[in-house]
């Protein structure tokens, strides 16, 4: 005898509800309050936690760069240079270390950082001299500076 | 003529040292460093290497993990060529921007090629019934830096 449709007492019931719930609760075990035990509250908290972690992965890069810049600024002020002067002169002398490296060197290799600061200071002075020029006046001008004889 | 506040410019006057004397001093320093390298009077060397679009500060016998695939089998020896800085206790060699290949040699071995821990990427807009969950595992490679060598060929 072939049954063309399933009888009414045959139902497909969910058997692994426990494990489906545990999958979500395992991410909430370290939360505070009832959201580490109750599924309904945990689902919302876990969802927010995941979304926040995805967004934080993008912000982490910005945050770390700001941290490195702060550290480099502190270290270069110890050697008498401000951060913009230090970084710009270092790039002008073709040293292409990124901020993470310079911050690590400032922490773990103080002598190397001192030499980098000296390099930047020297390049800065050379830049000033190059900008000031020879001190001569351009041609065709009658007189620009009053000379006292 | 009396000195007023405008006789000299307000910025401090900058004087560079004499170029001839400076050149002599530089040559002396370079010779000293060359001798030190030749006799081997340095302890542990550290190097700053540009690898996998990142800069790493490495010494010998340390591990590096990259977040991408390297086309080399496990156990292959690799020479890293883009060295930005090499230093020891008493001297540092700063590259502008890279140091020469005949000056530094950095060797590494590929130890392990795995995937990262499953990171969860989730997007959710409230009140719009929109949520997407994606699990990402990045391929990772672990390298062990074997040696950093410098050769005394400074000019």
PDB file of C-alpha atoms in Angstrom:
ATOM      1  CA  UNK A   1       0.000   0.000   0.000  1.00  0.00           C
ATOM      2  CA  UNK A   2       1.568   3.331  -1.095  1.00  0.00           C
ATOM      3  CA  UNK A   3       0.703   6.486   0.840  1.00  0.00           C
ATOM      4  CA  UNK A   4       0.545   9.472  -1.485  1.00  0.00           C
ATOM      5  CA  UNK A   5       0.658  12.060   1.307  1.00  0.00           C
ATOM      6  CA  UNK A   6       2.220  11.894   4.755  1.00  0.00           C
ATOM      7  CA  UNK A   7      -0.128  11.106   7.667  1.00  0.00           C
ATOM      8  CA  UNK A   8      -1.035  13.879  10.100  1.00  0.00           C
ATOM      9  CA  UNK A   9       0.871  12.449  13.078  1.00  0.00           C
ATOM     10  CA  UNK A  10       4.154  12.675  11.150  1.00  0.00           C
ATOM     11  CA  UNK A  11       5.590  16.142  11.836  1.00  0.00           C
ATOM     12  CA  UNK A  12       9.025  17.557  11.155  1.00  0.00           C
ATOM     13  CA  UNK A  13      10.009  19.040  14.479  1.00  0.00           C
ATOM     14  CA  UNK A  14      13.131  20.940  15.386  1.00  0.00           C
ATOM     15  CA  UNK A  15      15.500  18.616  17.242  1.00  0.00           C
ATOM     16  CA  UNK A  16      18.681  20.704  17.526  1.00  0.00           C
ATOM     17  CA  UNK A  17      17.232  23.855  19.020  1.00  0.00           C
ATOM     18  CA  UNK A  18      19.674  23.519  21.947  1.00  0.00           C
ATOM     19  CA  UNK A  19      22.739  23.643  19.712  1.00  0.00           C
ATOM     20  CA  UNK A  20      21.401  26.498  17.629  1.00  0.00           C
ATOM     21  CA  UNK A  21      20.877  28.509  20.783  1.00  0.00           C
ATOM     22  CA  UNK A  22      24.317  27.562  22.132  1.00  0.00           C
ATOM     23  CA  UNK A  23      25.937  28.807  18.934  1.00  0.00           C
ATOM     24  CA  UNK A  24      24.768  32.308  19.793  1.00  0.00           C
ATOM     25  CA  UNK A  25      25.165  32.072  23.556  1.00  0.00           C
ATOM     26  CA  UNK A  26      28.796  30.968  23.308  1.00  0.00           C
ATOM     27  CA  UNK A  27      29.667  34.442  22.045  1.00  0.00           C
ATOM     28  CA  UNK A  28      27.809  36.058  24.929  1.00  0.00           C
ATOM     29  CA  UNK A  29      29.233  34.112  27.849  1.00  0.00           C
ATOM     30  CA  UNK A  30      31.482  36.948  29.008  1.00  0.00           C
ATOM     31  CA  UNK A  31      28.771  39.604  28.915  1.00  0.00           C
ATOM     32  CA  UNK A  32      27.298  41.228  31.996  1.00  0.00           C
ATOM     33  CA  UNK A  33      23.814  40.589  33.307  1.00  0.00           C
ATOM     34  CA  UNK A  34      21.041  38.461  31.861  1.00  0.00           C
ATOM     35  CA  UNK A  35      22.318  38.789  28.324  1.00  0.00           C
ATOM     36  CA  UNK A  36      24.866  36.082  29.012  1.00  0.00           C
ATOM     37  CA  UNK A  37      22.108  33.564  29.833  1.00  0.00           C
ATOM     38  CA  UNK A  38      18.858  34.482  28.110  1.00  0.00           C
ATOM     39  CA  UNK A  39      18.741  33.862  24.373  1.00  0.00           C
ATOM     40  CA  UNK A  40      16.409  36.692  23.460  1.00  0.00           C
ATOM     41  CA  UNK A  41      18.603  39.326  25.096  1.00  0.00           C
ATOM     42  CA  UNK A  42      21.804  37.616  24.011  1.00  0.00           C
ATOM     43  CA  UNK A  43      20.889  37.631  20.327  1.00  0.00           C
ATOM     44  CA  UNK A  44      20.622  41.413  20.292  1.00  0.00           C
ATOM     45  CA  UNK A  45      23.838  41.911  22.276  1.00  0.00           C
ATOM     46  CA  UNK A  46      25.802  39.494  20.131  1.00  0.00           C
ATOM     47  CA  UNK A  47      24.591  41.107  16.935  1.00  0.00           C
ATOM     48  CA  UNK A  48      25.653  44.540  18.183  1.00  0.00           C
ATOM     49  CA  UNK A  49      28.982  43.132  19.302  1.00  0.00           C
ATOM     50  CA  UNK A  50      29.707  41.696  15.839  1.00  0.00           C
ATOM     51  CA  UNK A  51      28.740  44.895  14.068  1.00  0.00           C
ATOM     52  CA  UNK A  52      30.869  46.928  16.437  1.00  0.00           C
ATOM     53  CA  UNK A  53      33.857  44.659  15.924  1.00  0.00           C
ATOM     54  CA  UNK A  54      33.596  45.006  12.117  1.00  0.00           C
ATOM     55  CA  UNK A  55      33.499  48.780  12.393  1.00  0.00           C
ATOM     56  CA  UNK A  56      36.291  48.807  14.964  1.00  0.00           C
ATOM     57  CA  UNK A  57      38.571  46.896  12.611  1.00  0.00           C
ATOM     58  CA  UNK A  58      38.471  49.927  10.301  1.00  0.00           C
ATOM     59  CA  UNK A  59      38.917  52.423  13.123  1.00  0.00           C
ATOM     60  CA  UNK A  60      41.827  50.507  14.615  1.00  0.00           C
ATOM     61  CA  UNK A  61      44.074  51.607  11.782  1.00  0.00           C
ATOM     62  CA  UNK A  62      43.298  55.274  12.380  1.00  0.00           C
ATOM     63  CA  UNK A  63      43.667  54.911  16.123  1.00  0.00           C
ATOM     64  CA  UNK A  64      47.032  53.178  15.908  1.00  0.00           C
ATOM     65  CA  UNK A  65      48.372  55.779  13.505  1.00  0.00           C
ATOM     66  CA  UNK A  66      47.388  58.559  15.914  1.00  0.00           C
ATOM     67  CA  UNK A  67      49.097  56.648  18.721  1.00  0.00           C
ATOM     68  CA  UNK A  68      52.309  56.301  16.744  1.00  0.00           C
ATOM     69  CA  UNK A  69      52.249  59.995  15.870  1.00  0.00           C
ATOM     70  CA  UNK A  70      51.832  60.916  19.539  1.00  0.00           C
ATOM     71  CA  UNK A  71      54.754  58.715  20.501  1.00  0.00           C
ATOM     72  CA  UNK A  72      56.999  60.087  17.757  1.00  0.00           C
ATOM     73  CA  UNK A  73      56.076  63.615  18.794  1.00  0.00           C
ATOM     74  CA  UNK A  74      56.986  62.925  22.416  1.00  0.00           C
ATOM     75  CA  UNK A  75      60.287  61.328  21.463  1.00  0.00           C
ATOM     76  CA  UNK A  76      61.275  64.066  19.020  1.00  0.00           C
ATOM     77  CA  UNK A  77      60.450  66.774  21.583  1.00  0.00           C
ATOM     78  CA  UNK A  78      62.945  65.096  23.893  1.00  0.00           C
ATOM     79  CA  UNK A  79      65.535  65.772  21.206  1.00  0.00           C
ATOM     80  CA  UNK A  80      64.383  69.342  20.626  1.00  0.00           C
ATOM     81  CA  UNK A  81      62.394  68.893  17.417  1.00  0.00           C
ATOM     82  CA  UNK A  82      58.696  69.203  16.773  1.00  0.00           C
ATOM     83  CA  UNK A  83      56.814  66.418  14.987  1.00  0.00           C
ATOM     84  CA  UNK A  84      56.050  68.242  11.683  1.00  0.00           C
ATOM     85  CA  UNK A  85      59.680  69.386  11.386  1.00  0.00           C
ATOM     86  CA  UNK A  86      60.955  65.879  12.188  1.00  0.00           C
ATOM     87  CA  UNK A  87      58.709  64.008   9.777  1.00  0.00           C
ATOM     88  CA  UNK A  88      58.977  66.454   6.879  1.00  0.00           C
ATOM     89  CA  UNK A  89      62.762  66.642   7.066  1.00  0.00           C
ATOM     90  CA  UNK A  90      63.062  62.877   7.378  1.00  0.00           C
ATOM     91  CA  UNK A  91      61.038  62.447   4.188  1.00  0.00           C
ATOM     92  CA  UNK A  92      63.016  65.129   2.403  1.00  0.00           C
ATOM     93  CA  UNK A  93      66.223  63.262   3.176  1.00  0.00           C
ATOM     94  CA  UNK A  94      64.695  60.196   1.481  1.00  0.00           C
ATOM     95  CA  UNK A  95      64.356  58.052   4.599  1.00  0.00           C
ATOM     96  CA  UNK A  96      61.129  56.148   4.058  1.00  0.00           C
ATOM     97  CA  UNK A  97      60.423  54.663   7.449  1.00  0.00           C
ATOM     98  CA  UNK A  98      56.762  54.642   8.342  1.00  0.00           C
ATOM     99  CA  UNK A  99      55.352  55.940  11.588  1.00  0.00           C
ATOM    100  CA  UNK A 100      54.990  52.502  13.145  1.00  0.00           C
ATOM    101  CA  UNK A 101      58.711  51.816  12.648  1.00  0.00           C
ATOM    102  CA  UNK A 102      59.833  55.200  13.903  1.00  0.00           C
ATOM    103  CA  UNK A 103      57.675  54.777  17.010  1.00  0.00           C
ATOM    104  CA  UNK A 104      59.140  51.303  17.628  1.00  0.00           C
ATOM    105  CA  UNK A 105      62.667  52.605  17.140  1.00  0.00           C
ATOM    106  CA  UNK A 106      61.990  55.464  19.535  1.00  0.00           C
ATOM    107  CA  UNK A 107      60.927  52.942  22.178  1.00  0.00           C
ATOM    108  CA  UNK A 108      63.475  50.175  21.699  1.00  0.00           C
ATOM    109  CA  UNK A 109      66.447  51.840  19.938  1.00  0.00           C
ATOM    110  CA  UNK A 110      66.958  55.273  21.485  1.00  0.00           C
ATOM    111  CA  UNK A 111      70.390  55.799  19.955  1.00  0.00           C
ATOM    112  CA  UNK A 112      69.052  55.169  16.446  1.00  0.00           C
ATOM    113  CA  UNK A 113      66.226  57.597  17.075  1.00  0.00           C
ATOM    114  CA  UNK A 114      68.700  60.206  18.244  1.00  0.00           C
ATOM    115  CA  UNK A 115      70.655  59.852  15.016  1.00  0.00           C
ATOM    116  CA  UNK A 116      67.426  60.172  12.998  1.00  0.00           C
ATOM    117  CA  UNK A 117      66.576  63.355  14.910  1.00  0.00           C
ATOM    118  CA  UNK A 118      70.035  64.748  14.214  1.00  0.00           C
ATOM    119  CA  UNK A 119      69.611  63.929  10.524  1.00  0.00           C
ATOM    120  CA  UNK A 120      66.272  65.722  10.432  1.00  0.00           C
ATOM    121  CA  UNK A 121      67.700  68.740  12.250  1.00  0.00           C
ATOM    122  CA  UNK A 122      70.611  69.003   9.826  1.00  0.00           C
ATOM    123  CA  UNK A 123      68.322  68.724   6.795  1.00  0.00           C
ATOM    124  CA  UNK A 124      66.114  71.418   8.325  1.00  0.00           C
ATOM    125  CA  UNK A 125      69.017  73.826   8.651  1.00  0.00           C
ATOM    126  CA  UNK A 126      70.139  73.112   5.114  1.00  0.00           C
ATOM    127  CA  UNK A 127      66.592  73.814   3.978  1.00  0.00           C
ATOM    128  CA  UNK A 128      66.564  77.160   5.759  1.00  0.00           C
ATOM    129  CA  UNK A 129      69.856  78.180   4.189  1.00  0.00           C
ATOM    130  CA  UNK A 130      68.670  77.146   0.754  1.00  0.00           C
ATOM    131  CA  UNK A 131      65.476  79.141   1.189  1.00  0.00           C
ATOM    132  CA  UNK A 132      67.241  82.270   2.400  1.00  0.00           C
ATOM    133  CA  UNK A 133      69.456  82.320  -0.653  1.00  0.00           C
ATOM    134  CA  UNK A 134      72.782  84.096  -1.120  1.00  0.00           C
ATOM    135  CA  UNK A 135      71.717  87.413   0.312  1.00  0.00           C
ATOM    136  CA  UNK A 136      72.204  89.104  -3.077  1.00  0.00           C
ATOM    137  CA  UNK A 137      69.575  91.291  -4.643  1.00  0.00           C
ATOM    138  CA  UNK A 138      68.037  90.358  -8.000  1.00  0.00           C
ATOM    139  CA  UNK A 139      69.231  92.291 -11.071  1.00  0.00           C
ATOM    140  CA  UNK A 140      67.435  95.343 -12.366  1.00  0.00           C
ATOM    141  CA  UNK A 141      66.418  96.615  -8.955  1.00  0.00           C
ATOM    142  CA  UNK A 142      67.818  99.979  -8.012  1.00  0.00           C
ATOM    143  CA  UNK A 143      68.034  99.365  -4.311  1.00  0.00           C
ATOM    144  CA  UNK A 144      65.991  97.297  -1.930  1.00  0.00           C
ATOM    145  CA  UNK A 145      68.064  97.422   1.194  1.00  0.00           C
ATOM    146  CA  UNK A 146      69.294 100.603   2.804  1.00  0.00           C
ATOM    147  CA  UNK A 147      73.056 100.342   3.291  1.00  0.00           C
ATOM    148  CA  UNK A 148      74.678 102.312   6.051  1.00  0.00           C
ATOM    149  CA  UNK A 149      78.175 103.381   5.180  1.00  0.00           C
TER     150      UNK A 149
ATOM    151  CA  UNK B   1      74.866 102.142  13.362  1.00  0.00           C
ATOM    152  CA  UNK B   2      72.793 101.271  16.395  1.00  0.00           C
ATOM    153  CA  UNK B   3      71.236  97.857  16.499  1.00  0.00           C
ATOM    154  CA  UNK B   4      67.434  97.914  16.412  1.00  0.00           C
ATOM    155  CA  UNK B   5      64.936  95.110  16.513  1.00  0.00           C
ATOM    156  CA  UNK B   6      64.931  94.994  12.706  1.00  0.00           C
ATOM    157  CA  UNK B   7      68.669  94.969  11.933  1.00  0.00           C
ATOM    158  CA  UNK B   8      68.882  91.203  11.973  1.00  0.00           C
ATOM    159  CA  UNK B   9      66.119  88.813  10.946  1.00  0.00           C
ATOM    160  CA  UNK B  10      63.970  87.441  13.785  1.00  0.00           C
ATOM    161  CA  UNK B  11      64.939  83.817  13.149  1.00  0.00           C
ATOM    162  CA  UNK B  12      68.163  82.472  14.673  1.00  0.00           C
ATOM    163  CA  UNK B  13      71.128  82.522  12.347  1.00  0.00           C
ATOM    164  CA  UNK B  14      72.046  79.062  11.106  1.00  0.00           C
ATOM    165  CA  UNK B  15      75.655  78.203  10.382  1.00  0.00           C
ATOM    166  CA  UNK B  16      76.664  74.917   8.842  1.00  0.00           C
ATOM    167  CA  UNK B  17      80.086  73.448   9.677  1.00  0.00           C
ATOM    168  CA  UNK B  18      82.922  73.771   7.195  1.00  0.00           C
ATOM    169  CA  UNK B  19      82.353  71.327   4.266  1.00  0.00           C
ATOM    170  CA  UNK B  20      86.021  70.288   3.948  1.00  0.00           C
ATOM    171  CA  UNK B  21      86.387  69.520   7.625  1.00  0.00           C
ATOM    172  CA  UNK B  22      83.045  67.815   7.604  1.00  0.00           C
ATOM    173  CA  UNK B  23      84.052  65.590   4.692  1.00  0.00           C
ATOM    174  CA  UNK B  24      87.201  64.562   6.589  1.00  0.00           C
ATOM    175  CA  UNK B  25      85.206  63.782   9.702  1.00  0.00           C
ATOM    176  CA  UNK B  26      82.664  61.756   7.696  1.00  0.00           C
ATOM    177  CA  UNK B  27      85.430  59.730   6.002  1.00  0.00           C
ATOM    178  CA  UNK B  28      86.982  59.009   9.390  1.00  0.00           C
ATOM    179  CA  UNK B  29      83.679  57.828  10.850  1.00  0.00           C
ATOM    180  CA  UNK B  30      82.959  55.640   7.821  1.00  0.00           C
ATOM    181  CA  UNK B  31      86.396  54.042   8.065  1.00  0.00           C
ATOM    182  CA  UNK B  32      85.918  53.347  11.755  1.00  0.00           C
ATOM    183  CA  UNK B  33      82.530  51.720  11.159  1.00  0.00           C
ATOM    184  CA  UNK B  34      83.942  49.689   8.264  1.00  0.00           C
ATOM    185  CA  UNK B  35      86.723  48.411  10.503  1.00  0.00           C
ATOM    186  CA  UNK B  36      84.243  47.522  13.209  1.00  0.00           C
ATOM    187  CA  UNK B  37      82.143  45.555  10.733  1.00  0.00           C
ATOM    188  CA  UNK B  38      85.207  43.846   9.260  1.00  0.00           C
ATOM    189  CA  UNK B  39      86.526  42.772  12.640  1.00  0.00           C
ATOM    190  CA  UNK B  40      83.041  41.743  13.745  1.00  0.00           C
ATOM    191  CA  UNK B  41      82.763  43.970  16.815  1.00  0.00           C
ATOM    192  CA  UNK B  42      78.995  44.074  16.839  1.00  0.00           C
ATOM    193  CA  UNK B  43      76.592  42.132  18.985  1.00  0.00           C
ATOM    194  CA  UNK B  44      73.048  41.455  17.832  1.00  0.00           C
ATOM    195  CA  UNK B  45      71.980  43.175  14.620  1.00  0.00           C
ATOM    196  CA  UNK B  46      68.487  44.459  14.009  1.00  0.00           C
ATOM    197  CA  UNK B  47      67.097  45.426  10.625  1.00  0.00           C
ATOM    198  CA  UNK B  48      64.055  47.255   9.324  1.00  0.00           C
ATOM    199  CA  UNK B  49      62.766  45.392   6.298  1.00  0.00           C
ATOM    200  CA  UNK B  50      59.963  46.288   3.887  1.00  0.00           C
ATOM    201  CA  UNK B  51      58.102  43.041   3.219  1.00  0.00           C
ATOM    202  CA  UNK B  52      54.521  42.243   2.205  1.00  0.00           C
ATOM    203  CA  UNK B  53      53.780  45.988   1.993  1.00  0.00           C
ATOM    204  CA  UNK B  54      54.613  46.418   5.678  1.00  0.00           C
ATOM    205  CA  UNK B  55      57.739  47.419   7.532  1.00  0.00           C
ATOM    206  CA  UNK B  56      59.076  45.038  10.156  1.00  0.00           C
ATOM    207  CA  UNK B  57      61.774  45.487  12.767  1.00  0.00           C
ATOM    208  CA  UNK B  58      63.507  42.113  12.896  1.00  0.00           C
ATOM    209  CA  UNK B  59      66.475  40.428  14.548  1.00  0.00           C
ATOM    210  CA  UNK B  60      67.816  36.938  14.045  1.00  0.00           C
ATOM    211  CA  UNK B  61      65.714  34.006  15.341  1.00  0.00           C
ATOM    212  CA  UNK B  62      62.420  35.827  15.483  1.00  0.00           C
ATOM    213  CA  UNK B  63      59.056  34.958  13.968  1.00  0.00           C
ATOM    214  CA  UNK B  64      57.049  37.049  11.533  1.00  0.00           C
ATOM    215  CA  UNK B  65      53.454  36.433  10.516  1.00  0.00           C
ATOM    216  CA  UNK B  66      52.111  37.845   7.263  1.00  0.00           C
ATOM    217  CA  UNK B  67      48.429  38.110   6.501  1.00  0.00           C
ATOM    218  CA  UNK B  68      48.694  36.812   2.957  1.00  0.00           C
ATOM    219  CA  UNK B  69      49.987  33.972   0.810  1.00  0.00           C
ATOM    220  CA  UNK B  70      53.628  33.593  -0.127  1.00  0.00           C
ATOM    221  CA  UNK B  71      54.445  31.571  -3.258  1.00  0.00           C
ATOM    222  CA  UNK B  72      57.058  29.442  -1.548  1.00  0.00           C
ATOM    223  CA  UNK B  73      56.810  26.017   0.001  1.00  0.00           C
ATOM    224  CA  UNK B  74      57.359  25.333   3.700  1.00  0.00           C
ATOM    225  CA  UNK B  75      61.064  25.065   4.409  1.00  0.00           C
ATOM    226  CA  UNK B  76      62.180  27.363   1.579  1.00  0.00           C
ATOM    227  CA  UNK B  77      64.916  29.839   2.335  1.00  0.00           C
ATOM    228  CA  UNK B  78      64.096  33.403   1.340  1.00  0.00           C
ATOM    229  CA  UNK B  79      66.334  36.417   1.037  1.00  0.00           C
ATOM    230  CA  UNK B  80      64.656  39.733   1.876  1.00  0.00           C
ATOM    231  CA  UNK B  81      65.987  42.477  -0.322  1.00  0.00           C
ATOM    232  CA  UNK B  82      64.307  45.725   0.679  1.00  0.00           C
ATOM    233  CA  UNK B  83      66.269  46.634   3.794  1.00  0.00           C
ATOM    234  CA  UNK B  84      65.682  50.171   5.067  1.00  0.00           C
ATOM    235  CA  UNK B  85      67.842  50.274   8.189  1.00  0.00           C
ATOM    236  CA  UNK B  86      70.419  48.062   9.865  1.00  0.00           C
ATOM    237  CA  UNK B  87      71.690  48.691  13.348  1.00  0.00           C
ATOM    238  CA  UNK B  88      73.816  47.309  16.117  1.00  0.00           C
ATOM    239  CA  UNK B  89      74.697  48.651  19.516  1.00  0.00           C
ATOM    240  CA  UNK B  90      77.287  51.230  18.413  1.00  0.00           C
ATOM    241  CA  UNK B  91      76.333  52.104  14.848  1.00  0.00           C
ATOM    242  CA  UNK B  92      73.315  52.242  12.528  1.00  0.00           C
ATOM    243  CA  UNK B  93      73.264  52.201   8.754  1.00  0.00           C
ATOM    244  CA  UNK B  94      70.314  54.210   7.441  1.00  0.00           C
ATOM    245  CA  UNK B  95      69.299  53.591   3.866  1.00  0.00           C
ATOM    246  CA  UNK B  96      68.084  56.364   1.562  1.00  0.00           C
ATOM    247  CA  UNK B  97      65.609  54.796   1.136  1.00  0.00           C
ATOM    248  CA  UNK B  98      67.091  51.300   0.708  1.00  0.00           C
ATOM    249  CA  UNK B  99      70.462  49.831   1.585  1.00  0.00           C
ATOM    250  CA  UNK B 100      72.544  48.084  -1.029  1.00  0.00           C
ATOM    251  CA  UNK B 101      72.202  44.364  -1.594  1.00  0.00           C
ATOM    252  CA  UNK B 102      75.965  43.943  -1.271  1.00  0.00           C
ATOM    253  CA  UNK B 103      75.853  45.514   2.193  1.00  0.00           C
ATOM    254  CA  UNK B 104      73.154  43.550   4.036  1.00  0.00           C
ATOM    255  CA  UNK B 105      71.829  40.013   3.737  1.00  0.00           C
ATOM    256  CA  UNK B 106      68.644  38.943   5.523  1.00  0.00           C
ATOM    257  CA  UNK B 107      67.683  35.280   5.304  1.00  0.00           C
ATOM    258  CA  UNK B 108      64.391  33.755   6.370  1.00  0.00           C
ATOM    259  CA  UNK B 109      62.654  30.376   6.176  1.00  0.00           C
ATOM    260  CA  UNK B 110      58.972  29.702   5.604  1.00  0.00           C
ATOM    261  CA  UNK B 111      57.724  27.703   8.575  1.00  0.00           C
ATOM    262  CA  UNK B 112      53.988  27.525   8.398  1.00  0.00           C
ATOM    263  CA  UNK B 113      51.116  28.357   6.070  1.00  0.00           C
ATOM    264  CA  UNK B 114      47.774  28.473   7.841  1.00  0.00           C
ATOM    265  CA  UNK B 115      44.518  30.360   7.948  1.00  0.00           C
ATOM    266  CA  UNK B 116      43.700  32.970  10.547  1.00  0.00           C
ATOM    267  CA  UNK B 117      41.078  32.508  13.254  1.00  0.00           C
ATOM    268  CA  UNK B 118      37.536  32.904  11.872  1.00  0.00           C
ATOM    269  CA  UNK B 119      36.790  36.624  11.938  1.00  0.00           C
ATOM    270  CA  UNK B 120      33.132  37.605  11.831  1.00  0.00           C
ATOM    271  CA  UNK B 121      31.975  40.365   9.501  1.00  0.00           C
ATOM    272  CA  UNK B 122      28.449  41.464  10.290  1.00  0.00           C
ATOM    273  CA  UNK B 123      26.283  44.236   8.868  1.00  0.00           C
ATOM    274  CA  UNK B 124      23.001  45.210  10.454  1.00  0.00           C
ATOM    275  CA  UNK B 125      20.539  48.014   9.789  1.00  0.00           C
ATOM    276  CA  UNK B 126      17.962  48.434  12.510  1.00  0.00           C
ATOM    277  CA  UNK B 127      14.270  48.409  11.672  1.00  0.00           C
ATOM    278  CA  UNK B 128      15.012  47.317   8.081  1.00  0.00           C
ATOM    279  CA  UNK B 129      15.266  43.558   8.584  1.00  0.00           C
ATOM    280  CA  UNK B 130      18.767  43.576   7.094  1.00  0.00           C
ATOM    281  CA  UNK B 131      21.567  41.543   8.532  1.00  0.00           C
ATOM    282  CA  UNK B 132      24.439  39.770   6.812  1.00  0.00           C
ATOM    283  CA  UNK B 133      26.993  37.610   8.580  1.00  0.00           C
ATOM    284  CA  UNK B 134      30.197  36.502   6.893  1.00  0.00           C
ATOM    285  CA  UNK B 135      33.037  34.478   8.396  1.00  0.00           C
ATOM    286  CA  UNK B 136      36.442  35.358   6.986  1.00  0.00           C
ATOM    287  CA  UNK B 137      39.621  33.334   7.372  1.00  0.00           C
ATOM    288  CA  UNK B 138      42.687  35.050   5.908  1.00  0.00           C
ATOM    289  CA  UNK B 139      45.590  32.903   4.760  1.00  0.00           C
ATOM    290  CA  UNK B 140      48.682  33.502   6.868  1.00  0.00           C
ATOM    291  CA  UNK B 141      52.344  32.656   6.486  1.00  0.00           C
ATOM    292  CA  UNK B 142      54.847  32.371   9.319  1.00  0.00           C
ATOM    293  CA  UNK B 143      58.504  33.101   8.620  1.00  0.00           C
ATOM    294  CA  UNK B 144      61.492  32.617  10.879  1.00  0.00           C
ATOM    295  CA  UNK B 145      64.359  35.093  10.344  1.00  0.00           C
ATOM    296  CA  UNK B 146      67.531  33.031  10.340  1.00  0.00           C
ATOM    297  CA  UNK B 147      70.375  35.526   9.992  1.00  0.00           C
ATOM    298  CA  UNK B 148      71.159  39.149   9.326  1.00  0.00           C
ATOM    299  CA  UNK B 149      74.662  39.700   7.947  1.00  0.00           C
ATOM    300  CA  UNK B 150      76.497  42.881   7.036  1.00  0.00           C
ATOM    301  CA  UNK B 151      79.594  43.122   4.870  1.00  0.00           C
ATOM    302  CA  UNK B 152      82.302  45.797   5.184  1.00  0.00           C
ATOM    303  CA  UNK B 153      81.878  47.520   1.854  1.00  0.00           C
ATOM    304  CA  UNK B 154      81.100  51.057   3.022  1.00  0.00           C
ATOM    305  CA  UNK B 155      82.613  53.814   0.927  1.00  0.00           C
TER     306      UNK B 155
END
